[in-house]
Tab-separated table of C-alpha atoms and ligand atoms in Angstrom:
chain	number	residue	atom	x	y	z
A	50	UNK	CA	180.560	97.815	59.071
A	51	UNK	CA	181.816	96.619	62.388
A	52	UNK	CA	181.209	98.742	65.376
A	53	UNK	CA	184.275	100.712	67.220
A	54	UNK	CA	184.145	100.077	71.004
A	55	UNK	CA	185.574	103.353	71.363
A	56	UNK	CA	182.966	105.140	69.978
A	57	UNK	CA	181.139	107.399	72.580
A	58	UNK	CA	177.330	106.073	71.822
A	59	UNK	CA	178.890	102.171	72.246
A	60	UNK	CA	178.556	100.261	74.770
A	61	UNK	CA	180.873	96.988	75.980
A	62	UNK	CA	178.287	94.581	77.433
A	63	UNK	CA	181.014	91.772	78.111
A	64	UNK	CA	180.468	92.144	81.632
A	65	UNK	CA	177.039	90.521	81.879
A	66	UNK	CA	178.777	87.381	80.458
A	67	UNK	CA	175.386	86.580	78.329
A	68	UNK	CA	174.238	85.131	81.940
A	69	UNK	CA	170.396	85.811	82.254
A	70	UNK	CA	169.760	87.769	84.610
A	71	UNK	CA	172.819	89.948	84.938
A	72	UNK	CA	172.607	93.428	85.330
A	73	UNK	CA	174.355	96.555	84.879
A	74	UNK	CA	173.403	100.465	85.784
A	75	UNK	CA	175.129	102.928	84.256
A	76	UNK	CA	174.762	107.011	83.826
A	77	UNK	CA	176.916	108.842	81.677
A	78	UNK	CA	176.998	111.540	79.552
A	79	UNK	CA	178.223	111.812	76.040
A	80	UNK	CA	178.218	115.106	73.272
A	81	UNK	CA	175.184	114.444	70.741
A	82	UNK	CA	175.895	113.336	67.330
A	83	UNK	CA	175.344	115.273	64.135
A	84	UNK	CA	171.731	115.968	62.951
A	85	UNK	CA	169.999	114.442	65.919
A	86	UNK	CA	165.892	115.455	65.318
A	87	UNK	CA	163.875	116.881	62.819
A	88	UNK	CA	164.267	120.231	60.604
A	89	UNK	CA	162.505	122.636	63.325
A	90	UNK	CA	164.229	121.259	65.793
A	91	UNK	CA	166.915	119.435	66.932
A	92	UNK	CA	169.676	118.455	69.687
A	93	UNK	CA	172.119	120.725	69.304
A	94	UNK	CA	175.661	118.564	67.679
A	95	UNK	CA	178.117	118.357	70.454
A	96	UNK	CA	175.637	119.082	73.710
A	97	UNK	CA	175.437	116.841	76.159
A	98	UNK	CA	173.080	114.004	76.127
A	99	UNK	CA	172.600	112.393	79.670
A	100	UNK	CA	172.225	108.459	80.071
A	101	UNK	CA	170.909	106.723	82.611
A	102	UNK	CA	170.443	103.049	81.631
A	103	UNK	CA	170.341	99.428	83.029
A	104	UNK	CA	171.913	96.937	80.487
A	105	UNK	CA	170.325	93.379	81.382
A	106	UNK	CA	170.783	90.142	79.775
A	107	UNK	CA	168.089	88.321	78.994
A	108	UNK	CA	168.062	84.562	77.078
A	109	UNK	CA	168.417	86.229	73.434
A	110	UNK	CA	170.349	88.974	74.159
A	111	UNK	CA	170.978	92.519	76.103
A	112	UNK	CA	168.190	94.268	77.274
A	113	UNK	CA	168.276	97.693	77.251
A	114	UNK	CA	166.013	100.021	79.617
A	115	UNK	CA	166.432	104.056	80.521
A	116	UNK	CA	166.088	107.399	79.532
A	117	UNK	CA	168.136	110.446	77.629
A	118	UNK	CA	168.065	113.955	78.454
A	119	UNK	CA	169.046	116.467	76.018
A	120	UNK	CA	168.735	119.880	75.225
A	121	UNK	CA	166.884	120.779	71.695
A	122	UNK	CA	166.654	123.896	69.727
A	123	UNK	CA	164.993	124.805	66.926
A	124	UNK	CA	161.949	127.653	65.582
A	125	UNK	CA	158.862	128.392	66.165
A	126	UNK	CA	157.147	126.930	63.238
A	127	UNK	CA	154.546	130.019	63.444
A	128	UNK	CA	157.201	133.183	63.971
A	129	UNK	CA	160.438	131.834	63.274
A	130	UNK	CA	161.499	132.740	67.074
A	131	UNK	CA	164.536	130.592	68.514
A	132	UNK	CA	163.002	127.624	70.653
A	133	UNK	CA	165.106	126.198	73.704
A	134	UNK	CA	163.313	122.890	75.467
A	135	UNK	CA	164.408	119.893	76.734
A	136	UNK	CA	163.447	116.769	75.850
A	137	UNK	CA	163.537	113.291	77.723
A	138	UNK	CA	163.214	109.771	75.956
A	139	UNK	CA	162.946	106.619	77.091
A	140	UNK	CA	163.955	103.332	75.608
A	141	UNK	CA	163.615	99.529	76.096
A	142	UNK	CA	165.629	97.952	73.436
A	143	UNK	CA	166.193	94.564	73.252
A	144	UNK	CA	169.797	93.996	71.562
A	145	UNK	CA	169.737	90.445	69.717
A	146	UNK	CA	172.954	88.463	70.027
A	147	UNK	CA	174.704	88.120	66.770
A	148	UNK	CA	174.210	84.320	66.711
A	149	UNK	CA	170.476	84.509	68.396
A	150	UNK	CA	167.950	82.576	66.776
A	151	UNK	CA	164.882	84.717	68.085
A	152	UNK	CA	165.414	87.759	66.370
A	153	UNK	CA	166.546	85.543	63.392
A	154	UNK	CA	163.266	84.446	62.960
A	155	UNK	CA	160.912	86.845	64.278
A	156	UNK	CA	158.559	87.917	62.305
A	157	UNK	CA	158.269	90.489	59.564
A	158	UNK	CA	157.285	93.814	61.499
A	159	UNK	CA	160.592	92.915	63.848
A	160	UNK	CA	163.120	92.921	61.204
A	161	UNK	CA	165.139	95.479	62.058
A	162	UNK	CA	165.823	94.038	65.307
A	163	UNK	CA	168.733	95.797	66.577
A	164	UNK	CA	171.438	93.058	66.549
A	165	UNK	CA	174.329	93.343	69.126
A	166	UNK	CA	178.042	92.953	67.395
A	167	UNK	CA	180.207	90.354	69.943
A	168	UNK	CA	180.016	92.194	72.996
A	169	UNK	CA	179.214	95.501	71.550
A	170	UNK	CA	175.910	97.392	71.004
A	171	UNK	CA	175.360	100.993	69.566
A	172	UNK	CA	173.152	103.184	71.529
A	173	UNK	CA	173.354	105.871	68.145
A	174	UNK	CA	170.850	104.497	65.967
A	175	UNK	CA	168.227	103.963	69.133
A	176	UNK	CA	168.707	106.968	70.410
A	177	UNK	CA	168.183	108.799	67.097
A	178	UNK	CA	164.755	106.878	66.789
A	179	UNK	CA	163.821	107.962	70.278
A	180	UNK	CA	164.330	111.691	69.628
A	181	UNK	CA	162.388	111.724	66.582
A	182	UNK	CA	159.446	109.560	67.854
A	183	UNK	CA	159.373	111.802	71.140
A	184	UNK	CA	159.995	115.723	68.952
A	185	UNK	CA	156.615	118.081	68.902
A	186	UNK	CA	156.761	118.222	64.868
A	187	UNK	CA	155.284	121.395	65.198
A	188	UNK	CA	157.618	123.373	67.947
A	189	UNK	CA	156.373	126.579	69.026
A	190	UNK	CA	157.237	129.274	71.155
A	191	UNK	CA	153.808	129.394	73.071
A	192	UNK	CA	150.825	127.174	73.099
A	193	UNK	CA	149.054	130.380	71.721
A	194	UNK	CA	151.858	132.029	69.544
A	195	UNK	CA	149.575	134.280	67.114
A	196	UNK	CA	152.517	134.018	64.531
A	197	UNK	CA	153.258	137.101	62.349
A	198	UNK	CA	151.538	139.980	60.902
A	199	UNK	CA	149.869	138.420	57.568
A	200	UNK	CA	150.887	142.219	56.229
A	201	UNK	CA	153.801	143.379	57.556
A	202	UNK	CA	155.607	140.006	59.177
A	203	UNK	CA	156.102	141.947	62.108
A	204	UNK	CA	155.910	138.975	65.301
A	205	UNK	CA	152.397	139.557	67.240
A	206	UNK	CA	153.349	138.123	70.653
A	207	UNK	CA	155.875	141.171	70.634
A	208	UNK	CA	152.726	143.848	69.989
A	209	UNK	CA	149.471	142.208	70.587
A	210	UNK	CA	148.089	145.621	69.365
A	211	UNK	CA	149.748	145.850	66.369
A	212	UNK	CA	148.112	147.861	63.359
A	213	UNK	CA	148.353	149.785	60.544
A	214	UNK	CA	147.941	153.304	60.267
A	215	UNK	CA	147.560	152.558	56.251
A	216	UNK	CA	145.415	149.714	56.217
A	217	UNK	CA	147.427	147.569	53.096
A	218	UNK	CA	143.835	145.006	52.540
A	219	UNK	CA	143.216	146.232	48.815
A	220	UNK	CA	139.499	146.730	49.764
A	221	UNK	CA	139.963	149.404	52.521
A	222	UNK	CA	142.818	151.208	49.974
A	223	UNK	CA	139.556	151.321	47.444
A	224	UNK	CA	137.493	152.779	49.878
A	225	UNK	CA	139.749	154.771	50.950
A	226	UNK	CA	140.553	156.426	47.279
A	227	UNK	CA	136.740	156.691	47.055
A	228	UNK	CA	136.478	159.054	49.708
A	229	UNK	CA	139.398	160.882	49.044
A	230	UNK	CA	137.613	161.971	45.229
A	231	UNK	CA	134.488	162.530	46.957
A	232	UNK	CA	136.775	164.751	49.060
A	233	UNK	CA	138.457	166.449	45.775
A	234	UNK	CA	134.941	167.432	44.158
A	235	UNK	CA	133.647	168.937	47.412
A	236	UNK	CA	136.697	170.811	47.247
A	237	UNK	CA	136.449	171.440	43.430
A	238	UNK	CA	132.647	172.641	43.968
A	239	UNK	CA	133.689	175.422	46.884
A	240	UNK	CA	135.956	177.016	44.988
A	241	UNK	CA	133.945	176.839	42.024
Z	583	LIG	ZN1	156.036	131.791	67.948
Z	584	LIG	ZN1	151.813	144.315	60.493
């Protein structure tokens, strides 16, 4: 599949001209692409997703250094609440040229070097690997979120003092019955 220059997350590196040493800055912003994180939480599809890079070329190929700031959302992993953050990744890439020996044959563990298409490299797939390596897998709401009632699911960080006028454990409703018959036969034995 051939990259399409016109895609937001691509970038044109033809004005380095492959000379060593060449730079480029750029910052830009572009909407995130679909299912960008994990399950709990993610960068919102469509949000913006700030860039601020520096492209340089280097002997093999394009070098690419910077960060990404983007908004996430997601749940609280202990009460379900709606989590807003922000997250901020950094990368340094380097983008193989298509006919580049080096990443050619690097060794085994460096594989998947990302390879560079003519001029043209795709941010996408780094970018995606940089949001998932940087995500908390467990997102929460508050370092000490108490989570939910174990009885009623009712969210404890709403009403720390939360209780039960019944108590629902099956041990206390035993008890409980208990002294309600002892109650019954005193009963019984004054009207007796
Ligand atoms: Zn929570
Ligand atoms: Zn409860």
């Amino acid at each position: 599949m051939r990259l399409d220059p016109r895609a937001p997350l691509v970038l044109d590196t033809r004005e380095l001209g492959r000379r060593p040493g060449s730079q480029r800055r750029m910052t830009f912003e572009e909407p995130a692409p679909a299912d960008l994180g994990i399950e709990v939480l993610r960068v919102p599809e469509g949000s913006p997703v700030r860039f601020e890079l520096r492209l340089e070329a280097v002997m093999e190929g394009v070098l690419v250094t910077g960060t990404a700031e983007a908004e996430l959302e997601g749940e609280c992993v202990r009460c379900l609440e709606p989590v807003h953050d922000e997250i901020v990744v950094d990368f340094q890439e380097l983008f193989a040229y298509e006919d580049s020996d080096t990443a050619a044959t690097s060794d085994e563990e460096d594989d998947e070097a990302r390879r560079m298409e003519g001029d043209l490299l795709d941010l996408e797939p780094l970018l995606r690997d940089a949001v998932v390596l940087t995500l908390p897998f467990q997102p929460l709401c508050q370092d000490d979120c108490p989570g939910l009632c174990p009885d009623c699911g009712a969210r404890l960080a709403d009403d720390p003092g939360h209780q039960h006028d019944e108590p629902i454990d099956p041990r206390w409703a035993a008890l409980l019955e208990h002294q309600h018959d002892q109650q019954d036969q005193q009963q019984d034995q004054q009207h007796g």
